[in-house]
Coordinates of C-alpha atoms in Angstrom, one line a residue:
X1 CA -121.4 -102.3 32.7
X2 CA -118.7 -104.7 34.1
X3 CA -120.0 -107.5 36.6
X4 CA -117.8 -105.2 39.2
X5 CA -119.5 -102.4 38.4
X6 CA -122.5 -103.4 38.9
X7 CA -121.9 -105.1 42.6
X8 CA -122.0 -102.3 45.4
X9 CA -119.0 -101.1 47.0
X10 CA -117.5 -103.9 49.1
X11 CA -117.0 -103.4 52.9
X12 CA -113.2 -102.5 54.3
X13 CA -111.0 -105.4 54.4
X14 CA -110.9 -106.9 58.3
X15 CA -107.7 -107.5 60.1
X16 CA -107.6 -111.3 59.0
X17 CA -108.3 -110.9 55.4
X18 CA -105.1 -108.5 56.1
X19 CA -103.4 -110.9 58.0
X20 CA -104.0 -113.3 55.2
X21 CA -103.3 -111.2 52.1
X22 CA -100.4 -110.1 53.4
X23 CA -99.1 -113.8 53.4
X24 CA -100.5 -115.5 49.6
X25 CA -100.5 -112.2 47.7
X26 CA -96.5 -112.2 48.2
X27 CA -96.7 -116.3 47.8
X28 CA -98.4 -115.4 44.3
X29 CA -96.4 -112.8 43.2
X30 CA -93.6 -114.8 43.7
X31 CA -95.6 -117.7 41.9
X32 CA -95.2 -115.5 38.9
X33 CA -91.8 -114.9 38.5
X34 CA -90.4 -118.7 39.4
X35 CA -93.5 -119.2 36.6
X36 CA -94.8 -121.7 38.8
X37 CA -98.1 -122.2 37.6
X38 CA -99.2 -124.7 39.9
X39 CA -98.4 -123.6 42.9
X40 CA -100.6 -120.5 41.7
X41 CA -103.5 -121.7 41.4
X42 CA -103.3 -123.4 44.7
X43 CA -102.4 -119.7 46.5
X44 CA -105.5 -117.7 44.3
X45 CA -108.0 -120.3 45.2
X46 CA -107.4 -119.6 48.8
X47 CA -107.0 -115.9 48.2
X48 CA -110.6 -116.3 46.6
X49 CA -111.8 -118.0 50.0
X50 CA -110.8 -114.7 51.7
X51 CA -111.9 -111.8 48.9
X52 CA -115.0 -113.7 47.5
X53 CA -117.2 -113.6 50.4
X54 CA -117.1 -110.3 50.8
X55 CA -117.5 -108.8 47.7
X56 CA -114.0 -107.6 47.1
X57 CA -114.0 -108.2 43.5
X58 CA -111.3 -106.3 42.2
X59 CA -108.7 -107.3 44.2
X60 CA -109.6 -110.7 43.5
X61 CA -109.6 -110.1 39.5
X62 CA -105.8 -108.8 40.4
X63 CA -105.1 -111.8 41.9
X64 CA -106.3 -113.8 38.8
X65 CA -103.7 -111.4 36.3
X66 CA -100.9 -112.6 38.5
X67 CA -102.6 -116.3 38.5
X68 CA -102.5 -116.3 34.1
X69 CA -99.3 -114.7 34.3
X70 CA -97.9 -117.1 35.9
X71 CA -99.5 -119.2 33.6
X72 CA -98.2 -117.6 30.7
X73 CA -94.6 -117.2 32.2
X74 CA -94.7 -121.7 32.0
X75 CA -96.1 -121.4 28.9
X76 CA -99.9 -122.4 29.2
X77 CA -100.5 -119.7 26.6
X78 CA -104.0 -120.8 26.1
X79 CA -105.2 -121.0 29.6
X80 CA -103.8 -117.4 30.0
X81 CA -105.0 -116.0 27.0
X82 CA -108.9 -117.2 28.1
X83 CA -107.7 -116.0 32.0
X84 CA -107.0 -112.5 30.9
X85 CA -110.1 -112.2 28.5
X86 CA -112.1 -113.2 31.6
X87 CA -110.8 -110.8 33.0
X88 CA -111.2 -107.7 30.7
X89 CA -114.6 -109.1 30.2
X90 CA -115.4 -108.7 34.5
X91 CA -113.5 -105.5 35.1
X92 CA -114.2 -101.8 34.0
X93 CA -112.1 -100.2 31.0
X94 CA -110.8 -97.3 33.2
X95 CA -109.2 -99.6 36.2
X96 CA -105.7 -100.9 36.1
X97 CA -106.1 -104.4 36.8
X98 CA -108.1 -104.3 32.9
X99 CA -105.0 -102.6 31.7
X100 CA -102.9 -105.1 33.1
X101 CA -105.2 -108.0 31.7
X102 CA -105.2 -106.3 28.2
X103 CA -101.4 -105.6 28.2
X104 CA -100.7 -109.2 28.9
X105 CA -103.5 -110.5 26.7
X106 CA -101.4 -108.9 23.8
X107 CA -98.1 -110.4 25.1
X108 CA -100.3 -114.0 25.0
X109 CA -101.0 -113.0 21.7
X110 CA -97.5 -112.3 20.2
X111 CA -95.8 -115.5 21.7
X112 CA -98.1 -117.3 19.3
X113 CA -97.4 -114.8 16.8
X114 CA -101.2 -113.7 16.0
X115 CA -100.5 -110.0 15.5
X116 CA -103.4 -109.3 13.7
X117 CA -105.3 -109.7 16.5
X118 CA -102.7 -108.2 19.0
X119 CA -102.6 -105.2 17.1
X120 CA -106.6 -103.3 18.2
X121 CA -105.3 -104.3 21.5
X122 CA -101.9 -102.5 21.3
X123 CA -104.2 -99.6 20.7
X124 CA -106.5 -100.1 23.9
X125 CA -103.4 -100.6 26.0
X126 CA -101.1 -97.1 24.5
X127 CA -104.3 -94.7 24.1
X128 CA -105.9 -95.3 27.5
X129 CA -106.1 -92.9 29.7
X130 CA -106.2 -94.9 33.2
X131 CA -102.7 -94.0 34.2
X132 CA -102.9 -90.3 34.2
X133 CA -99.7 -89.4 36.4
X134 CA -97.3 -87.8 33.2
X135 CA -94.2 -89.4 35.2
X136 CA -95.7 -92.7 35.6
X137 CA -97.0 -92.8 31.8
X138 CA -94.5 -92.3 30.5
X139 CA -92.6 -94.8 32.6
X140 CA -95.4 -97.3 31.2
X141 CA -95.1 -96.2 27.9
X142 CA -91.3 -97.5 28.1
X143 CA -91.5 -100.9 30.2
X144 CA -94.2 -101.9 27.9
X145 CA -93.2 -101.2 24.2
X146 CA -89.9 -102.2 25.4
X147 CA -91.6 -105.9 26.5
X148 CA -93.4 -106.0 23.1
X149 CA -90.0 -105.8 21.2
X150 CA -88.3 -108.2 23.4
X151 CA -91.6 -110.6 22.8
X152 CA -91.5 -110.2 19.5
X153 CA -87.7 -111.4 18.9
X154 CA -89.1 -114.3 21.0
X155 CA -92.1 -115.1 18.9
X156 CA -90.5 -114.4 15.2
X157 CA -87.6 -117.0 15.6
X158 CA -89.6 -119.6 16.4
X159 CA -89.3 -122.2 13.9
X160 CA -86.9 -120.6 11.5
X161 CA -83.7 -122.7 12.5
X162 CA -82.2 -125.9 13.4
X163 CA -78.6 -126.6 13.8
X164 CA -77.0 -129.0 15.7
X165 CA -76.0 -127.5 18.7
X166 CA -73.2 -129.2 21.0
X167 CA -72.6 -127.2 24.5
X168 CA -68.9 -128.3 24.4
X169 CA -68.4 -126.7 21.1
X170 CA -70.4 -123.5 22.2
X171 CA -68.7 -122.9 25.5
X172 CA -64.9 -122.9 24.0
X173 CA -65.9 -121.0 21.4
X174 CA -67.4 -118.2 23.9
X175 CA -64.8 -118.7 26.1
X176 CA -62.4 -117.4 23.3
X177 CA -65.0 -114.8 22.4
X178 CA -64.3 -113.3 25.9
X179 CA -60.7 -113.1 25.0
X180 CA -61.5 -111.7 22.0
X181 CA -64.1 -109.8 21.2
X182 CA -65.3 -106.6 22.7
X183 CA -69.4 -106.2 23.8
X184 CA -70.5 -104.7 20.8
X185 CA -68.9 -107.4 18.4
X186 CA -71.0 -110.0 20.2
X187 CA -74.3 -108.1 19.6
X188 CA -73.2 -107.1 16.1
X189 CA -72.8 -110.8 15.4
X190 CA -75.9 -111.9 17.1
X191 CA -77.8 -109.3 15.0
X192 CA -76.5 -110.3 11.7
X193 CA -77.3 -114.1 12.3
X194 CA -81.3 -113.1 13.0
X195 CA -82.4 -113.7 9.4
X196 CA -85.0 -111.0 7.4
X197 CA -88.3 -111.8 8.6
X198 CA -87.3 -111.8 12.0
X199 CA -86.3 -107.9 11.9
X200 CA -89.8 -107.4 9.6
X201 CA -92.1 -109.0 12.4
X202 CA -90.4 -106.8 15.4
X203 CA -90.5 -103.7 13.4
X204 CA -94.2 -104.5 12.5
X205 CA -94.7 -104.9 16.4
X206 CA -92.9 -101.5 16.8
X207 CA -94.9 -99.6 14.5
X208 CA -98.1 -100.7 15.3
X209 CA -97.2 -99.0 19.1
X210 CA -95.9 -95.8 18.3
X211 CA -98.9 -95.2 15.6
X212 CA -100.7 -95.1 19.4
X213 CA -98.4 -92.5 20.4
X214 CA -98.5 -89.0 20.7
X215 CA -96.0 -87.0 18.8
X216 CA -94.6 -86.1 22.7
X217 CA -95.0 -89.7 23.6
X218 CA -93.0 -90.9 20.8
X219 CA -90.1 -89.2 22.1
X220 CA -90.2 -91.5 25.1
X221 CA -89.0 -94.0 22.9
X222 CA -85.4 -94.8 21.0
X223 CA -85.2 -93.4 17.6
X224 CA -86.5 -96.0 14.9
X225 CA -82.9 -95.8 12.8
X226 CA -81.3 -96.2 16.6
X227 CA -83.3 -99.9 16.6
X228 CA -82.5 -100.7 13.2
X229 CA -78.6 -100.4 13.9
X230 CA -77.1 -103.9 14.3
X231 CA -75.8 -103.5 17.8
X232 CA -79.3 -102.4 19.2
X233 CA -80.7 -105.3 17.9
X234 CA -78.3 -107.7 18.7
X235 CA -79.0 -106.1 22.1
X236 CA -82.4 -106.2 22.6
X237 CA -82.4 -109.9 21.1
X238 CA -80.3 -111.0 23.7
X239 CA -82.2 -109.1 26.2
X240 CA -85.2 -111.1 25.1
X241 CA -83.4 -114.3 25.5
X242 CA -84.6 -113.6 29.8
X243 CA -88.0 -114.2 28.5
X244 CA -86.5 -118.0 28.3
X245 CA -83.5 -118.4 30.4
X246 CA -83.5 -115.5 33.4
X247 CA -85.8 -118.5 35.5
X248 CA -83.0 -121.6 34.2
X249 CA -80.6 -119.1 35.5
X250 CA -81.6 -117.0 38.1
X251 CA -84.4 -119.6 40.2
X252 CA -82.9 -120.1 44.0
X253 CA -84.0 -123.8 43.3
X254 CA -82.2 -124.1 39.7
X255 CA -79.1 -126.4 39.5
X256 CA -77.0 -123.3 38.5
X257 CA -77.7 -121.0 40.6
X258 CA -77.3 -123.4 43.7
X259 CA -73.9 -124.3 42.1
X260 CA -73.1 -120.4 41.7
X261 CA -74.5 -119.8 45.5
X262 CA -72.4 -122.9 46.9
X263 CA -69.2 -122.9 45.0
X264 CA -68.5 -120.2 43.2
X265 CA -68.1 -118.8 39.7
X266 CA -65.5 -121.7 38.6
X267 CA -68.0 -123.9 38.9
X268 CA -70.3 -122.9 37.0
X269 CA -67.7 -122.1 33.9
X270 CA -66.5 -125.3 34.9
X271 CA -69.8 -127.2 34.3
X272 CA -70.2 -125.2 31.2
X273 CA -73.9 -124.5 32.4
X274 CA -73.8 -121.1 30.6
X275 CA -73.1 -122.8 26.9
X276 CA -76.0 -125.5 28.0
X277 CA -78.9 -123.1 29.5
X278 CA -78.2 -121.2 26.1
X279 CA -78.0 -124.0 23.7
X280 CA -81.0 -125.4 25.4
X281 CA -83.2 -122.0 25.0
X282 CA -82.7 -121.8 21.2
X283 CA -83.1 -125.4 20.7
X284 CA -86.6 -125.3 22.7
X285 CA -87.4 -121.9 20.9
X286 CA -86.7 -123.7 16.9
X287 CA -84.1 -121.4 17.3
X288 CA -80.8 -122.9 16.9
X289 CA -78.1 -121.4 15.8
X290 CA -74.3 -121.3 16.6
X291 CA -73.8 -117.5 15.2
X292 CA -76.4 -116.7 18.3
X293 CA -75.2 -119.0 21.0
X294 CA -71.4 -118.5 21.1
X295 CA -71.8 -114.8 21.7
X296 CA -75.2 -115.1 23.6
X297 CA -72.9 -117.3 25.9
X298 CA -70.0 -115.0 25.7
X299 CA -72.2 -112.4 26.8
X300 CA -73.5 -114.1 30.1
X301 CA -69.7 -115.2 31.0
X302 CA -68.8 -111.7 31.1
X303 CA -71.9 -110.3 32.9
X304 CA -71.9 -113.2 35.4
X305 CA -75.0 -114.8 37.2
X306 CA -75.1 -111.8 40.0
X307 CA -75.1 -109.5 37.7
X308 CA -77.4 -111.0 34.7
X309 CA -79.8 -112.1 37.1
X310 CA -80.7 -108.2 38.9
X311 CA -80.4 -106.4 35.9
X312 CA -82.4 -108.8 33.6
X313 CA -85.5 -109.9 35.9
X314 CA -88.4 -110.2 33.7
X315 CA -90.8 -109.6 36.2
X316 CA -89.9 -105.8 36.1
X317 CA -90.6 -105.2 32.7
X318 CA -94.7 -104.6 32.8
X319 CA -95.8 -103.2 36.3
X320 CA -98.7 -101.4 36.8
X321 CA -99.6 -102.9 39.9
X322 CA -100.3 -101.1 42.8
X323 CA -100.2 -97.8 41.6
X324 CA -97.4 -97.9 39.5
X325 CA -96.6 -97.9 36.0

């Protein structure tokens, strides 16, 4: 029995606690997608001042998934990875907020690419039964084997390549890409630059989910040869490159987009901030290679920040908050 379990039910919430909430739960949410670790930690210890007292245990324990994701969105993998098996350690099996906790325990888990250890908790995550809705299981189903592929691009690259990589050279290059080159050339050519063992580790990752599945659940999902087609996967790597660059991007406060917002598009082609931010992702991720970054640039130029930045939000891809999934 879970320390929540065991506490007796808590009383309703008053109209300040309300009052409250309804400011630092937003303020913490949002904490998590600017990955502003922090800032955080500053708005859960005062949510804690208005749950603890009262007993309201697993809201709090929500409150702390968003806290270690915002850790783990700025990196502190450790300090989330001990957060969210606090977590499942204090909360019941059937509740949400443990599903959240162990879903994102196994994302901590991949970025450091310990899959051995992921993979039992892949299991927990795909055979429970705590979302029962059909509609909204199977929309889980979907948002999170899709964020364990895009994880594990992320986490296999790591260390496997280290060109020089000059923004100048990047951004002309891309910029004749555009001219040149239709969508599915640029994936194609992103796909055939990601070497062997990169393919090996996402494919392990895939398998080890739909082995969880139902034969009707599998379905949910795209066909294995359809991932294993060079396009697909030049796709979902540079989907996974959001995991790395959406916040460089897409952040209000970021020099680019307050360039973008202020003066335009030209600007920010002019500044070549797309060939940077990319350059600068694969070079932090031991990842850096031209065959990637020209068309991973390309990409972005033809998308454009508006556009990149509503349809490739990470913080969309796991939700099981509030009821949904």
């Amino acid at each position: 029995m879970s320390l929540i379990d065991a506490m007796v039910k808590p009383p309703p919430l008053t109209d300040l606690q309300k009052a409250r909430l309804g400011i630092l739960e937003p303020g913490l949410r949002a904490a998590v997608y600017s990955a502003d670790y922090k800032r955080a930690k500053a708005v859960a210890a005062d949510i804690q001042s208005v749950l603890r007292s009262t007993g309201h245990e697993t809201r709090l324990m929500r409150s702390k998934t968003w806290l270690f994701e915002a850790a783990l969105n700025a990196g502190e993998l450790l300090t989330a990875e001990a957060g969210f098996r606090g977590i499942r350690a204090k909360t019941a099996m059937s509740t949400k907020v443990h599903l959240e906790a162990t879903a994102l325990l196994v994302v901590c888990l991949l970025r450091q690419k310990k899959i051995s250890e992921a993979e039992p908790l892949i299991e927990k995550v795909l055979k429970g039964k705590t979302i029962k809705d059909a509609a909204r299981r199977r929309q889980f189903i979907e948002n999170v084997t899709a964020r364990y592929q895009l994880e594990s691009y992320i986490s296999a690259v790591k260390d496997c390549a280290y060109e020089t990589l000059i923004p100048d050279a990047v951004d002309a290059d891309a910029i004749e890409a555009v001219k040149t080159k239709t969508d599915e050339e640029l994936y194609a050519q992103i796909a055939s630059a990601l070497p062997r063992e990169v393919l090996e580790f996402v494919y392990r990752v895939d398998r080890a989910a739909r082995k969880q599945l139902t034969m009707v659940e599998i379905l949910y999902l795209p066909s294995p040869v359809h991932t294993q087609q060079k396009i697909e996967q030049g796709r979902s790597f540079f989907a996974s490159l959001k995991l790395v660059i959406w916040k460089s991007l897409c952040d209000p406060q970021s020099e680019i987009y307050k360039a973008w917002y202020t003066n335009g598009m030209a600007q920010v082609l002019s500044k070549k901030y797309y060939a940077i931010v990319v350059s600068a992702a694969l070079v932090d991720l031991g990842f850096a290679v031209k065959a990637v970054a020209v068309p991973a640039t390309a990409l972005l130029m033809k998308l454009g920040i508006e556009v990149y930045c509503e349809r490739y939000k990470p913080g969309e891809i796991l939700d099981v908050r509030d009821g949904k999934a």
